[in-house]
PDB file of C-alpha atoms in Angstrom:
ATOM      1  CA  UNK A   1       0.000   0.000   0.000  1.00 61.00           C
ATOM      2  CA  UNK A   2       1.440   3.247  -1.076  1.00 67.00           C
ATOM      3  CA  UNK A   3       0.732   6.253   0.459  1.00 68.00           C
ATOM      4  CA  UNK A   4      -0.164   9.772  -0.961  1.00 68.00           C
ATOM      5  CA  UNK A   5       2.292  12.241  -0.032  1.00 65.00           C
ATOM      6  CA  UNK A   6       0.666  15.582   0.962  1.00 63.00           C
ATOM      7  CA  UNK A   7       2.093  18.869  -1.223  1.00 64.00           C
ATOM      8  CA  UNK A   8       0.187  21.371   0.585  1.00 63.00           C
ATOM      9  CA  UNK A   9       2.461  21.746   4.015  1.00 65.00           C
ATOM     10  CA  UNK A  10       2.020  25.611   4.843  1.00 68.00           C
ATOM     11  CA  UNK A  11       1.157  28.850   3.264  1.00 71.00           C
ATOM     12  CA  UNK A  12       2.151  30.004  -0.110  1.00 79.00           C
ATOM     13  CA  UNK A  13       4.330  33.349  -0.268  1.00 84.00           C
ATOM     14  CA  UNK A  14       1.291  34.073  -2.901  1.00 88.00           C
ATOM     15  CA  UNK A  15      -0.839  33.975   0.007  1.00 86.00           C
ATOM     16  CA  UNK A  16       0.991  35.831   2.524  1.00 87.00           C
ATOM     17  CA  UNK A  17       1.134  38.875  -0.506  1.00 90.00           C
ATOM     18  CA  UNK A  18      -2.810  38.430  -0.767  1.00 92.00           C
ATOM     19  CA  UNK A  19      -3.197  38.845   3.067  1.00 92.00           C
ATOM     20  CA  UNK A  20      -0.769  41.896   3.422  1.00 93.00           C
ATOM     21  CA  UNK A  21      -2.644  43.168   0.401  1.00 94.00           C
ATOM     22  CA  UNK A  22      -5.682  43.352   1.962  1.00 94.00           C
ATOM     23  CA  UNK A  23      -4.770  44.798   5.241  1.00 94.00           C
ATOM     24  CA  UNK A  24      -2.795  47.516   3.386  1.00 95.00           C
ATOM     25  CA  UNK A  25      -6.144  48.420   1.914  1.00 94.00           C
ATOM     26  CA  UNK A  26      -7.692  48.442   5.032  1.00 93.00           C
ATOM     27  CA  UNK A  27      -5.026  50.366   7.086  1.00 94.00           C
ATOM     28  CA  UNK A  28      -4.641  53.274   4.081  1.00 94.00           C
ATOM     29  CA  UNK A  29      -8.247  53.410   4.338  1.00 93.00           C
ATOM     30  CA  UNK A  30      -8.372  54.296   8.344  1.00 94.00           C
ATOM     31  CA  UNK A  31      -5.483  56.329   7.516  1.00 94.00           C
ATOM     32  CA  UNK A  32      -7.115  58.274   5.246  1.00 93.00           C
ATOM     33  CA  UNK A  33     -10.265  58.188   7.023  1.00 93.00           C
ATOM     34  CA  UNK A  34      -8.251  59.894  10.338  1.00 93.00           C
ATOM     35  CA  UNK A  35      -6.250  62.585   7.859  1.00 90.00           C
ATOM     36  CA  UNK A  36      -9.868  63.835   6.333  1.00 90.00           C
ATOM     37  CA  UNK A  37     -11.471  64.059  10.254  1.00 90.00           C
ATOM     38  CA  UNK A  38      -8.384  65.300  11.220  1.00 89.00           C
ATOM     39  CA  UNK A  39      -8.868  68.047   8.469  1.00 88.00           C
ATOM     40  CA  UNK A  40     -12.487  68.487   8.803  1.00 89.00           C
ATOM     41  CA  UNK A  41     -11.844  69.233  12.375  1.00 88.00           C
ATOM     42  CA  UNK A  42      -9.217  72.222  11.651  1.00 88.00           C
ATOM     43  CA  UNK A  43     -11.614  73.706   9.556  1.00 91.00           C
ATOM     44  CA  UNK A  44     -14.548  73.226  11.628  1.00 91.00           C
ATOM     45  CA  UNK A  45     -12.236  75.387  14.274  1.00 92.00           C
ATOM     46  CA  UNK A  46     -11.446  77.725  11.749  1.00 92.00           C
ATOM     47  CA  UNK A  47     -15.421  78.378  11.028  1.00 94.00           C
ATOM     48  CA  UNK A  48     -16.137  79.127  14.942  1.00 95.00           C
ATOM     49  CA  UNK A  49     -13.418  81.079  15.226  1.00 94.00           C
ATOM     50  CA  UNK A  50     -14.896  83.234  11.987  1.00 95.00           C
ATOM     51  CA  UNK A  51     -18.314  83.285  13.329  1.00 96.00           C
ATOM     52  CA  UNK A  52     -17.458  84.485  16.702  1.00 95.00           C
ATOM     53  CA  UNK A  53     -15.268  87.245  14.920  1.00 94.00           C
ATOM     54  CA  UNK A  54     -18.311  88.212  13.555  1.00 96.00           C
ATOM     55  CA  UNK A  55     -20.585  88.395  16.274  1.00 96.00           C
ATOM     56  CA  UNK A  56     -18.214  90.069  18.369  1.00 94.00           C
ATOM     57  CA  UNK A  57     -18.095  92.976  15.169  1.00 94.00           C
ATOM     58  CA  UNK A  58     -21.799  93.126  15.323  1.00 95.00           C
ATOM     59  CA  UNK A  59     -21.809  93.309  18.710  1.00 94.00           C
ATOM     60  CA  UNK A  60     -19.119  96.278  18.638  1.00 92.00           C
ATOM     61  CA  UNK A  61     -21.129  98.188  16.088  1.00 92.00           C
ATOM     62  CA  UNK A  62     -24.166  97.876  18.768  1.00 91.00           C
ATOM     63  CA  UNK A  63     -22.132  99.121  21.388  1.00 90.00           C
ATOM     64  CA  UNK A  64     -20.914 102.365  18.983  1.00 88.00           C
ATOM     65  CA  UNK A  65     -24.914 103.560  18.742  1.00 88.00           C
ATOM     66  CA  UNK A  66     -25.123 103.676  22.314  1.00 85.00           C
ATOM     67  CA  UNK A  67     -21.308 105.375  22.999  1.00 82.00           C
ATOM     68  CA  UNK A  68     -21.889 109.381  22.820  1.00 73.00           C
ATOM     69  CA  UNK A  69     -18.649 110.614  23.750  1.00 68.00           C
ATOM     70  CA  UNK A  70     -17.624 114.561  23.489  1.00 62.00           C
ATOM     71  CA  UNK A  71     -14.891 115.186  21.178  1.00 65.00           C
ATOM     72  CA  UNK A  72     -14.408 111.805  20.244  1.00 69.00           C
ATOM     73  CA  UNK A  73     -14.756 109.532  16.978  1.00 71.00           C
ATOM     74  CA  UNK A  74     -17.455 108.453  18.176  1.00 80.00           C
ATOM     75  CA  UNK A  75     -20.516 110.084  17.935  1.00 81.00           C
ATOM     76  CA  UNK A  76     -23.427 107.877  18.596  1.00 85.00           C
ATOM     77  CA  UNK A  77     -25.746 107.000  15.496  1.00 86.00           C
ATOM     78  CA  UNK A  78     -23.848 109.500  12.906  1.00 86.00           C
ATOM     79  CA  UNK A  79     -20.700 106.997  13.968  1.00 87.00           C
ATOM     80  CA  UNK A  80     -22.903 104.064  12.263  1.00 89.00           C
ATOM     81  CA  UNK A  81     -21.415 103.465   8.468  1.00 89.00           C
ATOM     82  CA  UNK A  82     -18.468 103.471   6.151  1.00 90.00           C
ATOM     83  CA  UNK A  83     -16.076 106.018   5.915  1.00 88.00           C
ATOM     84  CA  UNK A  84     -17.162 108.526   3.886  1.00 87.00           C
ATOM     85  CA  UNK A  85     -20.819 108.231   4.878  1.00 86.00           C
ATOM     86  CA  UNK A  86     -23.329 109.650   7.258  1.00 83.00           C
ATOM     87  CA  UNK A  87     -22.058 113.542   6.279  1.00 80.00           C
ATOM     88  CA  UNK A  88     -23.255 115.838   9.155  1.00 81.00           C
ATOM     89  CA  UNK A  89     -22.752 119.559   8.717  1.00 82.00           C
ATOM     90  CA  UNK A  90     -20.400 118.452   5.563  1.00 84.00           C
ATOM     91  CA  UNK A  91     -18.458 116.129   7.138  1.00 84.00           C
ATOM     92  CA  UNK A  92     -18.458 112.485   6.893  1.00 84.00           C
ATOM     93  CA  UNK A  93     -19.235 111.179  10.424  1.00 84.00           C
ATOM     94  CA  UNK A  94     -18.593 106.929   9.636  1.00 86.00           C
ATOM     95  CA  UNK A  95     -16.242 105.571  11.681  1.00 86.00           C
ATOM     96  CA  UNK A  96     -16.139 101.366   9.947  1.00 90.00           C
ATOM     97  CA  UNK A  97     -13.294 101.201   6.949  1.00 88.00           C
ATOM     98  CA  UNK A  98     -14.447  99.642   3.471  1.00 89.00           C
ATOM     99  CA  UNK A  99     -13.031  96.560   1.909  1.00 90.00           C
ATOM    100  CA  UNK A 100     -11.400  93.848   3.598  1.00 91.00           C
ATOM    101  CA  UNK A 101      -9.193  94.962   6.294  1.00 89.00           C
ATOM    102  CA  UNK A 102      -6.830  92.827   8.773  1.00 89.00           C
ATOM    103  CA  UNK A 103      -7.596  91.664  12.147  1.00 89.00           C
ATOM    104  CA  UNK A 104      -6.034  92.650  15.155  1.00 87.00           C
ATOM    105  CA  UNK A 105      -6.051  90.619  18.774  1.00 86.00           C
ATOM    106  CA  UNK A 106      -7.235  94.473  19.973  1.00 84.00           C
ATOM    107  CA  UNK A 107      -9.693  96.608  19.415  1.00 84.00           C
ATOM    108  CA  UNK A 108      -7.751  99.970  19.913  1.00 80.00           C
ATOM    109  CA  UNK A 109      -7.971 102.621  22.014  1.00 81.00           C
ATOM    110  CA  UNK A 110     -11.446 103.596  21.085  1.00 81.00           C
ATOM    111  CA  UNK A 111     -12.881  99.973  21.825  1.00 82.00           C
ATOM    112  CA  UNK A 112     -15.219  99.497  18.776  1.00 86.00           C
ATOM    113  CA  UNK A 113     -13.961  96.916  16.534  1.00 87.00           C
ATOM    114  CA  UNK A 114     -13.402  97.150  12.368  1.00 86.00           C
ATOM    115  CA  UNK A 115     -12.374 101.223  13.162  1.00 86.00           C
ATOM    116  CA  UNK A 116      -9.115 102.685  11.735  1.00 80.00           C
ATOM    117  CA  UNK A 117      -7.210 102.126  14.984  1.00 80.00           C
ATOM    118  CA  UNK A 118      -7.578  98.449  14.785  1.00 81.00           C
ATOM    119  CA  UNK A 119      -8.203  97.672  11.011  1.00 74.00           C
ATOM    120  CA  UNK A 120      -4.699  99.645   9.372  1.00 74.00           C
ATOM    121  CA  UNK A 121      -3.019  97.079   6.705  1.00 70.00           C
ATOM    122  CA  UNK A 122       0.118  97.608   7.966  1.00 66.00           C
ATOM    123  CA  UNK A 123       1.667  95.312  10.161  1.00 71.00           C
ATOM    124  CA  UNK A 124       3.108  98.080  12.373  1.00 74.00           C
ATOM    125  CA  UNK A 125       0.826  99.940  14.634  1.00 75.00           C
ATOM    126  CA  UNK A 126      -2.322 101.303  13.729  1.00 76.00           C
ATOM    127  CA  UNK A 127      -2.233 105.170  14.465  1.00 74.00           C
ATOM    128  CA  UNK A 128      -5.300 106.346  16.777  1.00 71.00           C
ATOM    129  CA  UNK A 129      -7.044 109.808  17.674  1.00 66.00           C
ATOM    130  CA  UNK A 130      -6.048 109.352  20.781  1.00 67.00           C
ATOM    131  CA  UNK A 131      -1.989 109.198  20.345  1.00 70.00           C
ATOM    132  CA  UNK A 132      -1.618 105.603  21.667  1.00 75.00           C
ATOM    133  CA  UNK A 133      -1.253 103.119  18.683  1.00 76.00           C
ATOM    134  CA  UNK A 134      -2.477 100.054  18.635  1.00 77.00           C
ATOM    135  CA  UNK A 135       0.204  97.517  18.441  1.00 77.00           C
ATOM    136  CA  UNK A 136      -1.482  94.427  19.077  1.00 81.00           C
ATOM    137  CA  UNK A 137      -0.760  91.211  16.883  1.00 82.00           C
ATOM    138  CA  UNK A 138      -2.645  90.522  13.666  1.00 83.00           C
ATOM    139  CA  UNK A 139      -4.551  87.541  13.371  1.00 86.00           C
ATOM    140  CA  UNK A 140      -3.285  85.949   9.945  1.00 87.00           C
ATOM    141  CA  UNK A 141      -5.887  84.144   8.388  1.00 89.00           C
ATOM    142  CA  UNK A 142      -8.775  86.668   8.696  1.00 93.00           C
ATOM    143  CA  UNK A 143      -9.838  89.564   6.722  1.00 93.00           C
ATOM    144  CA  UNK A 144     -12.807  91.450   8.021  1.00 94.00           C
ATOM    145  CA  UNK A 145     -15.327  93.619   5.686  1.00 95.00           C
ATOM    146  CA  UNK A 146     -18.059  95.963   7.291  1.00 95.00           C
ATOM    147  CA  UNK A 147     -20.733  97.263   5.086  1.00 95.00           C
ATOM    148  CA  UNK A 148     -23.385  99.612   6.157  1.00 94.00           C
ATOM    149  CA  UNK A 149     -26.141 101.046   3.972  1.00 94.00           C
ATOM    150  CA  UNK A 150     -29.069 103.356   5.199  1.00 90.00           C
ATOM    151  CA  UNK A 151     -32.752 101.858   4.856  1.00 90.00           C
ATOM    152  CA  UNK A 152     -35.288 104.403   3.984  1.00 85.00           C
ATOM    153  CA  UNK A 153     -38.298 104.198   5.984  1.00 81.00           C
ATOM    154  CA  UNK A 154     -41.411 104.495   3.624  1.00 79.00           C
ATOM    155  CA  UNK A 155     -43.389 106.421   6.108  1.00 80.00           C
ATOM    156  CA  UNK A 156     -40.269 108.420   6.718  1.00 77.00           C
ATOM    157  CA  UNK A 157     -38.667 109.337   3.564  1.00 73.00           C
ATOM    158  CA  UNK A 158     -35.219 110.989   3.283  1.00 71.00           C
ATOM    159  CA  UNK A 159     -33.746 113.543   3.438  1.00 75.00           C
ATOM    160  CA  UNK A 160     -36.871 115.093   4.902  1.00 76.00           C
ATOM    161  CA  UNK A 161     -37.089 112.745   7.657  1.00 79.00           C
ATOM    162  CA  UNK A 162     -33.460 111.319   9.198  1.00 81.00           C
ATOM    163  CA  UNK A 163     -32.169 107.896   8.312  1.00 84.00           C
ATOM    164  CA  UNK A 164     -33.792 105.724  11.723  1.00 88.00           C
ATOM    165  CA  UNK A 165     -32.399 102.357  10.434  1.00 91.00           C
ATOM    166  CA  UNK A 166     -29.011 100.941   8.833  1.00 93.00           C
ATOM    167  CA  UNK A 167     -28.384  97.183   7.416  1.00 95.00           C
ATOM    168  CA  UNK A 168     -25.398  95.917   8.430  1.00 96.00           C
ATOM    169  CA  UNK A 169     -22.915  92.810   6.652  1.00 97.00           C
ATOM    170  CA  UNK A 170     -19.943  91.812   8.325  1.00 97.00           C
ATOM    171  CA  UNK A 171     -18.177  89.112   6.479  1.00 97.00           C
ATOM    172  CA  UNK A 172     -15.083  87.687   7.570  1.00 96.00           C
ATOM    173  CA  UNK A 173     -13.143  85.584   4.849  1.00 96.00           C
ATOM    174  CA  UNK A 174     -10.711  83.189   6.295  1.00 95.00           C
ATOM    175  CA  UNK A 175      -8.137  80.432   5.161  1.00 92.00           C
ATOM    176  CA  UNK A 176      -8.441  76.784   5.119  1.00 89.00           C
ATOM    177  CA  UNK A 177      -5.636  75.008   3.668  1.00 84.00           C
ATOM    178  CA  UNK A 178      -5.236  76.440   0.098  1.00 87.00           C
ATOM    179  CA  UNK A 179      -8.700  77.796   0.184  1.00 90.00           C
ATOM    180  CA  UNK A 180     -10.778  80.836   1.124  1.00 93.00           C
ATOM    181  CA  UNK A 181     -14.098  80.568   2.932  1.00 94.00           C
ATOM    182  CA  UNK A 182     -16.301  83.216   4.851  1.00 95.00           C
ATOM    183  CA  UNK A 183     -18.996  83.437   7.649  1.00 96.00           C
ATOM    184  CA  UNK A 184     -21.415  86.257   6.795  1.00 96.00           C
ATOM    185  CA  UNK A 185     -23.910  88.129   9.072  1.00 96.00           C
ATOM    186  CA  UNK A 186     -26.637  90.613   8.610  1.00 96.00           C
ATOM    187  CA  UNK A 187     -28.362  92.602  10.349  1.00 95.00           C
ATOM    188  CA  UNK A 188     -30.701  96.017  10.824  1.00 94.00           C
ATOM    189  CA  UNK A 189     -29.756  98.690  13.844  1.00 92.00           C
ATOM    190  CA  UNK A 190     -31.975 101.161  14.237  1.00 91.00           C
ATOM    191  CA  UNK A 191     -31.447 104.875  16.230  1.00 87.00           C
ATOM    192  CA  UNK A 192     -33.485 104.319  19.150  1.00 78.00           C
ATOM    193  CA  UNK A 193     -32.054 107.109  21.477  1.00 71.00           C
ATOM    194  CA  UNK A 194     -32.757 110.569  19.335  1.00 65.00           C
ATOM    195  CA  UNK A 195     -36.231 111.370  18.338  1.00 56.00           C
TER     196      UNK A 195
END
C-alpha cells in the first residue's frame, strides 16, 4: 500500500502577498479616514473662530450707537457706516473702513472693533485719535469687511425725515488650507435714542 504524499504543508508566499494586500487596503483606508477628520476638524475650528469674529463685530457696532462721547470719533448713530458716509454739517461722520481689512487681537484705544485704529493694513501699529497706537498682533488668516447702507423708511422718507435704520454685513473671509471661505452676518440697527 502506497501512500499519498501531501504537497500542501504551509502557506504560499502568494498567500501571505494576498493577506498583506488586503490589510494595506484596510489600514490606508483608516489612515485616510483619520487625515480627512483630522482636516475636517481644523476647519470646523477655523469656522467658529470666523463666526465668533463676527458676532463680536456686530456686537461692537451695537455698542458704537449707544457710545456718545464729546470730542471723540465716536458720535453715537452719525458713527454708524463706512467712511465717507453719514455727512453731518459736511463732514463724513462713519467711523467702519471699506473693503477687507486685517484683524487685530485688539480693538484699539477707542474699543469698537473694524475702526481705523484696529483695522490699518500695515503690520506696524495702527495710528489712533487718541496718540496711543495700537500695536497688538494681527490675526493671519482673517480679513474682516463691514458694510453699512441706510434703509429708507417708507413712512419716513429721506432727506426730509433722518435715516432711523441701517443694514449691516460683516463678512469675515478666512483660510483653510489652500482655500478661502467666509462666515457672513446681517443685520438692521436702528437709532433708538434721538427722536
Amino acid at each position: 500500500m502506497k501512500r499519498e504524499k501531501n504537497t500542501e504543508a504551509g502557506f504560499a508566499y502568494i498567500d501571505v502577498m494576498v493577506a498583506i494586500l488586503i490589510l494595506m487596503v484596510g489600514m490606508l483606508g483608516m489612515v485616510a479616514a483619520m487625515t480627512a477628520s483630522l482636516r475636517r476638524t481644523f476647519e470646523t475650528e477655523q469656522q467658529l473662530i470666523a463666526k465668533q469674529f463676527v458676532q463680536s463685530t456686530v456686537e461692537s457696532i451695537f455698542a458704537a450707537r449707544d457710545i456718545q462721547r464729546n470730542g471723540g470719533a465716536i458720535r453715537g448713530w452719525d458713527s454708524i457706516g463706512n467712511v465717507g458716509q453719514n455727512i453731518v454739517g459736511g463732514t463724513p461722520q462713519g467711523i467702519f473702513l471699506t473693503g477687507l481689512t486685517p484683524i487685530r487681537v485688539d480693538a484699539g484705544p477707542d474699543g469698537v472693533i473694524g475702526t481705523s485704529d484696529d483695522s490699518c493694513a500695515a503690520p506696524t501699529a495702527c495710528p489712533s485719535g487718541t496718540g496711543v497706537p495700537n500695536s497688538s498682533t494681527i490675526l493671519t488668516g482673517y480679513e474682516r469687511q463691514i458694510a453699512i447702507v441706510d434703509v429708507d423708511d417708507p413712512e419716513r422718507p429721506s432727506p426730509v425725515y433722518a435715516i432711523k435704520r441701517r443694514n449691516i454685513t460683516v463678512t469675515v473671509r478666512y483660510r483653510v488650507g489652500q482655500t478661502f471661505r467666509q462666515e457672513t452676518t446681517s443685520t438692521v440697527i436702528a437709532d433708538l435714542l434721538s427722536q
